[in-house]
Amino acid sequence: GMDVVSEDGKVSGTLSDIITGTAQDLYEVKLENGKELLIPGVGEFILDININERKITVKLPEGLLEL
């Protein structure tokens, strides 16, 4: 999978799957703490996808990773 990083470059986890067939794609991310997170595949949250660097830059709502 691709690394999923925050705007400041901190690695949040690894992309494990993309779920299609809903209103928008959902990016399933395996976090470093072992939990999984679903991120809507929309521009508000997915800021950049860099195939060459295998990196997805995301903007997550504050506190989401602490849940």
Backbone as XML, in Angstrom:
<?xml version="1.0"?>
<chain id="A" units="angstrom">
  <residue number="1" name="GLY">
    <atom name="N" x="0.812" y="-1.188" z="0.000"/>
    <atom name="CA" x="0.000" y="0.000" z="0.000"/>
    <atom name="C" x="0.854" y="1.250" z="0.000"/>
  </residue>
  <residue number="2" name="MET">
    <atom name="N" x="0.202" y="2.345" z="-0.155"/>
    <atom name="CA" x="0.864" y="3.649" z="-0.164"/>
    <atom name="C" x="0.860" y="4.235" z="1.245"/>
  </residue>
  <residue number="3" name="ASP">
    <atom name="N" x="1.910" y="5.011" z="1.567"/>
    <atom name="CA" x="1.922" y="5.719" z="2.839"/>
    <atom name="C" x="0.859" y="6.804" z="2.811"/>
  </residue>
  <residue number="4" name="VAL">
    <atom name="N" x="0.181" y="6.977" z="3.936"/>
    <atom name="CA" x="-0.791" y="8.051" z="4.091"/>
    <atom name="C" x="-0.186" y="9.019" z="5.100"/>
  </residue>
  <residue number="5" name="VAL">
    <atom name="N" x="0.018" y="10.266" z="4.650"/>
    <atom name="CA" x="0.685" y="11.259" z="5.493"/>
    <atom name="C" x="-0.206" y="12.478" z="5.678"/>
  </residue>
  <residue number="6" name="SER">
    <atom name="N" x="-0.010" y="13.160" z="6.814"/>
    <atom name="CA" x="-0.738" y="14.397" z="7.081"/>
    <atom name="C" x="-0.077" y="15.546" z="6.334"/>
  </residue>
  <residue number="7" name="GLU">
    <atom name="N" x="-0.696" y="16.702" z="6.380"/>
    <atom name="CA" x="-0.179" y="17.883" z="5.678"/>
    <atom name="C" x="1.245" y="18.226" z="6.111"/>
  </residue>
  <residue number="8" name="ASP">
    <atom name="N" x="1.591" y="17.949" z="7.366"/>
    <atom name="CA" x="2.931" y="18.276" z="7.875"/>
    <atom name="C" x="3.947" y="17.175" z="7.592"/>
  </residue>
  <residue number="9" name="GLY">
    <atom name="N" x="3.538" y="16.131" z="6.843"/>
    <atom name="CA" x="4.453" y="15.075" z="6.433"/>
    <atom name="C" x="4.554" y="13.891" z="7.374"/>
  </residue>
  <residue number="10" name="LYS">
    <atom name="N" x="3.800" y="13.920" z="8.485"/>
    <atom name="CA" x="3.839" y="12.818" z="9.446"/>
    <atom name="C" x="3.070" y="11.619" z="8.878"/>
  </residue>
  <residue number="11" name="VAL">
    <atom name="N" x="3.697" y="10.444" z="8.900"/>
    <atom name="CA" x="3.042" y="9.236" z="8.400"/>
    <atom name="C" x="1.945" y="8.831" z="9.374"/>
  </residue>
  <residue number="12" name="SER">
    <atom name="N" x="0.722" y="8.691" z="8.853"/>
    <atom name="CA" x="-0.419" y="8.297" z="9.679"/>
    <atom name="C" x="-0.695" y="6.806" z="9.578"/>
  </residue>
  <residue number="13" name="GLY">
    <atom name="N" x="-0.401" y="6.214" z="8.416"/>
    <atom name="CA" x="-0.688" y="4.804" z="8.209"/>
    <atom name="C" x="-0.415" y="4.407" z="6.771"/>
  </residue>
  <residue number="14" name="THR">
    <atom name="N" x="-1.025" y="3.281" z="6.387"/>
    <atom name="CA" x="-0.827" y="2.725" z="5.053"/>
    <atom name="C" x="-2.176" y="2.434" z="4.416"/>
  </residue>
  <residue number="15" name="LEU">
    <atom name="N" x="-2.322" y="2.815" z="3.157"/>
    <atom name="CA" x="-3.549" y="2.510" z="2.429"/>
    <atom name="C" x="-3.676" y="0.999" z="2.278"/>
  </residue>
  <residue number="16" name="SER">
    <atom name="N" x="-4.792" y="0.433" z="2.764"/>
    <atom name="CA" x="-4.980" y="-1.008" z="2.666"/>
    <atom name="C" x="-6.024" y="-1.394" z="1.628"/>
  </residue>
  <residue number="17" name="ASP">
    <atom name="N" x="-6.936" y="-0.460" z="1.289"/>
    <atom name="CA" x="-7.981" y="-0.783" z="0.320"/>
    <atom name="C" x="-8.676" y="0.502" z="-0.109"/>
  </residue>
  <residue number="18" name="ILE">
    <atom name="N" x="-9.314" y="0.460" z="-1.268"/>
    <atom name="CA" x="-10.208" y="1.524" z="-1.709"/>
    <atom name="C" x="-11.565" y="0.884" z="-1.941"/>
  </residue>
  <residue number="19" name="ILE">
    <atom name="N" x="-12.548" y="1.352" z="-1.198"/>
    <atom name="CA" x="-13.892" y="0.793" z="-1.273"/>
    <atom name="C" x="-14.708" y="1.652" z="-2.234"/>
  </residue>
  <residue number="20" name="THR">
    <atom name="N" x="-15.210" y="1.030" z="-3.295"/>
    <atom name="CA" x="-16.006" y="1.744" z="-4.287"/>
    <atom name="C" x="-17.464" y="1.307" z="-4.172"/>
  </residue>
  <residue number="21" name="GLY">
    <atom name="N" x="-18.322" y="2.000" z="-4.893"/>
    <atom name="CA" x="-19.725" y="1.617" z="-4.919"/>
    <atom name="C" x="-20.582" y="2.413" z="-3.959"/>
  </residue>
  <residue number="22" name="THR">
    <atom name="N" x="-19.966" y="3.326" z="-3.205"/>
    <atom name="CA" x="-20.723" y="4.212" z="-2.338"/>
    <atom name="C" x="-20.814" y="5.569" z="-3.038"/>
  </residue>
  <residue number="23" name="ALA">
    <atom name="N" x="-21.377" y="6.560" z="-2.380"/>
    <atom name="CA" x="-21.504" y="7.889" z="-2.981"/>
    <atom name="C" x="-20.148" y="8.423" z="-3.435"/>
  </residue>
  <residue number="24" name="GLN">
    <atom name="N" x="-19.104" y="8.120" z="-2.666"/>
    <atom name="CA" x="-17.733" y="8.424" z="-3.076"/>
    <atom name="C" x="-16.855" y="7.263" z="-2.632"/>
  </residue>
  <residue number="25" name="ASP">
    <atom name="N" x="-15.678" y="7.156" z="-3.230"/>
    <atom name="CA" x="-14.753" y="6.111" z="-2.796"/>
    <atom name="C" x="-14.369" y="6.346" z="-1.340"/>
  </residue>
  <residue number="26" name="LEU">
    <atom name="N" x="-14.086" y="5.266" z="-0.631"/>
    <atom name="CA" x="-13.581" y="5.349" z="0.735"/>
    <atom name="C" x="-12.194" y="4.738" z="0.757"/>
  </residue>
  <residue number="27" name="TYR">
    <atom name="N" x="-11.247" y="5.471" z="1.321"/>
    <atom name="CA" x="-9.873" y="4.997" z="1.441"/>
    <atom name="C" x="-9.730" y="4.349" z="2.814"/>
  </residue>
  <residue number="28" name="GLU">
    <atom name="N" x="-9.467" y="3.056" z="2.833"/>
    <atom name="CA" x="-9.282" y="2.333" z="4.082"/>
    <atom name="C" x="-7.798" y="2.394" z="4.444"/>
  </residue>
  <residue number="29" name="VAL">
    <atom name="N" x="-7.513" y="2.954" z="5.610"/>
    <atom name="CA" x="-6.132" y="3.176" z="6.036"/>
    <atom name="C" x="-5.874" y="2.373" z="7.307"/>
  </residue>
  <residue number="30" name="LYS">
    <atom name="N" x="-4.807" y="1.593" z="7.280"/>
    <atom name="CA" x="-4.361" y="0.860" z="8.467"/>
    <atom name="C" x="-3.405" y="1.788" z="9.211"/>
  </residue>
  <residue number="31" name="LEU">
    <atom name="N" x="-3.817" y="2.204" z="10.415"/>
    <atom name="CA" x="-3.012" y="3.126" z="11.206"/>
    <atom name="C" x="-1.853" y="2.399" z="11.874"/>
  </residue>
  <residue number="32" name="GLU">
    <atom name="N" x="-0.858" y="3.164" z="12.292"/>
    <atom name="CA" x="0.314" y="2.582" z="12.935"/>
    <atom name="C" x="-0.041" y="1.881" z="14.243"/>
  </residue>
  <residue number="33" name="ASN">
    <atom name="N" x="-1.145" y="2.301" z="14.886"/>
    <atom name="CA" x="-1.559" y="1.676" z="16.147"/>
    <atom name="C" x="-2.406" y="0.421" z="15.927"/>
  </residue>
  <residue number="34" name="GLY">
    <atom name="N" x="-2.576" y="0.008" z="14.652"/>
    <atom name="CA" x="-3.318" y="-1.200" z="14.334"/>
    <atom name="C" x="-4.786" y="-0.977" z="14.009"/>
  </residue>
  <residue number="35" name="LYS">
    <atom name="N" x="-5.322" y="0.197" z="14.314"/>
    <atom name="CA" x="-6.720" y="0.494" z="14.012"/>
    <atom name="C" x="-6.867" y="0.798" z="12.524"/>
  </residue>
  <residue number="36" name="GLU">
    <atom name="N" x="-8.118" y="0.780" z="12.044"/>
    <atom name="CA" x="-8.404" y="1.137" z="10.661"/>
    <atom name="C" x="-9.257" y="2.392" z="10.620"/>
  </residue>
  <residue number="37" name="LEU">
    <atom name="N" x="-9.072" y="3.164" z="9.577"/>
    <atom name="CA" x="-9.768" y="4.428" z="9.413"/>
    <atom name="C" x="-10.291" y="4.506" z="7.987"/>
  </residue>
  <residue number="38" name="LEU">
    <atom name="N" x="-11.517" y="4.979" z="7.809"/>
    <atom name="CA" x="-12.077" y="5.195" z="6.474"/>
    <atom name="C" x="-12.075" y="6.694" z="6.188"/>
  </residue>
  <residue number="39" name="ILE">
    <atom name="N" x="-11.446" y="7.064" z="5.087"/>
    <atom name="CA" x="-11.380" y="8.467" z="4.686"/>
    <atom name="C" x="-12.139" y="8.627" z="3.375"/>
  </residue>
  <residue number="40" name="PRO">
    <atom name="N" x="-13.135" y="9.529" z="3.330"/>
    <atom name="CA" x="-13.842" y="9.764" z="2.067"/>
    <atom name="C" x="-12.873" y="10.254" z="0.991"/>
  </residue>
  <residue number="41" name="GLY">
    <atom name="N" x="-12.997" y="9.702" z="-0.201"/>
    <atom name="CA" x="-12.107" y="10.051" z="-1.309"/>
    <atom name="C" x="-12.538" y="11.314" z="-2.006"/>
  </residue>
  <residue number="42" name="VAL">
    <atom name="N" x="-12.572" y="12.416" z="-1.272"/>
    <atom name="CA" x="-12.958" y="13.713" z="-1.830"/>
    <atom name="C" x="-11.847" y="14.718" z="-1.567"/>
  </residue>
  <residue number="43" name="GLY">
    <atom name="N" x="-11.812" y="15.793" z="-2.344"/>
    <atom name="CA" x="-10.767" y="16.790" z="-2.260"/>
    <atom name="C" x="-10.625" y="17.460" z="-0.909"/>
  </residue>
  <residue number="44" name="GLU">
    <atom name="N" x="-11.687" y="17.476" z="-0.129"/>
    <atom name="CA" x="-11.624" y="18.077" z="1.207"/>
    <atom name="C" x="-10.651" y="17.317" z="2.111"/>
  </residue>
  <residue number="45" name="PHE">
    <atom name="N" x="-10.522" y="16.004" z="1.891"/>
    <atom name="CA" x="-9.676" y="15.163" z="2.740"/>
    <atom name="C" x="-8.440" y="14.634" z="2.017"/>
  </residue>
  <residue number="46" name="ILE">
    <atom name="N" x="-8.550" y="14.307" z="0.733"/>
    <atom name="CA" x="-7.425" y="13.787" z="-0.046"/>
    <atom name="C" x="-6.803" y="14.960" z="-0.790"/>
  </residue>
  <residue number="47" name="LEU">
    <atom name="N" x="-5.658" y="15.429" z="-0.302"/>
    <atom name="CA" x="-5.043" y="16.621" z="-0.873"/>
    <atom name="C" x="-4.157" y="16.318" z="-2.073"/>
  </residue>
  <residue number="48" name="ASP">
    <atom name="N" x="-3.470" y="15.159" z="-2.039"/>
    <atom name="CA" x="-2.546" y="14.834" z="-3.124"/>
    <atom name="C" x="-2.305" y="13.330" z="-3.144"/>
  </residue>
  <residue number="49" name="ILE">
    <atom name="N" x="-2.184" y="12.774" z="-4.337"/>
    <atom name="CA" x="-1.798" y="11.377" z="-4.510"/>
    <atom name="C" x="-0.563" y="11.381" z="-5.399"/>
  </residue>
  <residue number="50" name="ASN">
    <atom name="N" x="0.572" y="10.966" z="-4.831"/>
    <atom name="CA" x="1.830" y="10.943" z="-5.567"/>
    <atom name="C" x="2.206" y="9.484" z="-5.815"/>
  </residue>
  <residue number="51" name="ILE">
    <atom name="N" x="1.945" y="9.022" z="-7.028"/>
    <atom name="CA" x="2.203" y="7.621" z="-7.392"/>
    <atom name="C" x="3.694" y="7.304" z="-7.311"/>
  </residue>
  <residue number="52" name="ASN">
    <atom name="N" x="4.547" y="8.218" z="-7.807"/>
    <atom name="CA" x="5.992" y="7.969" z="-7.833"/>
    <atom name="C" x="6.572" y="7.776" z="-6.432"/>
  </residue>
  <residue number="53" name="GLU">
    <atom name="N" x="6.108" y="8.593" z="-5.480"/>
    <atom name="CA" x="6.598" y="8.490" z="-4.100"/>
    <atom name="C" x="5.770" y="7.517" z="-3.266"/>
  </residue>
  <residue number="54" name="ARG">
    <atom name="N" x="4.701" y="6.965" z="-3.870"/>
    <atom name="CA" x="3.779" y="6.053" z="-3.170"/>
    <atom name="C" x="3.279" y="6.696" z="-1.873"/>
  </residue>
  <residue number="55" name="LYS">
    <atom name="N" x="2.726" y="7.918" z="-2.028"/>
    <atom name="CA" x="2.316" y="8.704" z="-0.868"/>
    <atom name="C" x="0.995" y="9.421" z="-1.159"/>
  </residue>
  <residue number="56" name="ILE">
    <atom name="N" x="0.093" y="9.366" z="-0.181"/>
    <atom name="CA" x="-1.169" y="10.105" z="-0.245"/>
    <atom name="C" x="-1.149" y="11.117" z="0.893"/>
  </residue>
  <residue number="57" name="THR">
    <atom name="N" x="-1.339" y="12.390" z="0.549"/>
    <atom name="CA" x="-1.379" y="13.438" z="1.564"/>
    <atom name="C" x="-2.835" y="13.741" z="1.882"/>
  </residue>
  <residue number="58" name="VAL">
    <atom name="N" x="-3.163" y="13.720" z="3.181"/>
    <atom name="CA" x="-4.547" y="13.906" z="3.602"/>
    <atom name="C" x="-4.662" y="15.036" z="4.613"/>
  </residue>
  <residue number="59" name="LYS">
    <atom name="N" x="-5.868" y="15.582" z="4.707"/>
    <atom name="CA" x="-6.217" y="16.549" z="5.744"/>
    <atom name="C" x="-7.355" y="15.916" z="6.525"/>
  </residue>
  <residue number="60" name="LEU">
    <atom name="N" x="-7.093" y="15.579" z="7.778"/>
    <atom name="CA" x="-8.099" y="14.922" z="8.605"/>
    <atom name="C" x="-8.671" y="15.898" z="9.621"/>
  </residue>
  <residue number="61" name="PRO">
    <atom name="N" x="-9.941" y="15.722" z="9.981"/>
    <atom name="CA" x="-10.510" y="16.573" z="11.026"/>
    <atom name="C" x="-9.702" y="16.418" z="12.325"/>
  </residue>
  <residue number="62" name="GLU">
    <atom name="N" x="-9.511" y="17.509" z="13.033"/>
    <atom name="CA" x="-8.725" y="17.479" z="14.272"/>
    <atom name="C" x="-9.302" y="16.455" z="15.253"/>
  </residue>
  <residue number="63" name="GLY">
    <atom name="N" x="-8.434" y="15.669" z="15.830"/>
    <atom name="CA" x="-8.841" y="14.694" z="16.832"/>
    <atom name="C" x="-9.262" y="13.350" z="16.282"/>
  </residue>
  <residue number="64" name="LEU">
    <atom name="N" x="-9.378" y="13.212" z="14.969"/>
    <atom name="CA" x="-9.861" y="11.971" z="14.387"/>
    <atom name="C" x="-8.942" y="10.790" z="14.705"/>
  </residue>
  <residue number="65" name="LEU">
    <atom name="N" x="-7.646" y="11.002" z="14.687"/>
    <atom name="CA" x="-6.706" y="9.915" z="14.946"/>
    <atom name="C" x="-6.681" y="9.503" z="16.410"/>
  </residue>
  <residue number="66" name="GLU">
    <atom name="N" x="-7.225" y="10.333" z="17.291"/>
    <atom name="CA" x="-7.231" y="9.993" z="18.707"/>
    <atom name="C" x="-8.423" y="9.128" z="19.103"/>
  </residue>
  <residue number="67" name="LEU">
    <atom name="N" x="-9.362" y="8.928" z="18.195"/>
    <atom name="CA" x="-10.565" y="8.128" z="18.515"/>
    <atom name="C" x="-10.233" y="6.665" z="18.661"/>
  </residue>
</chain>
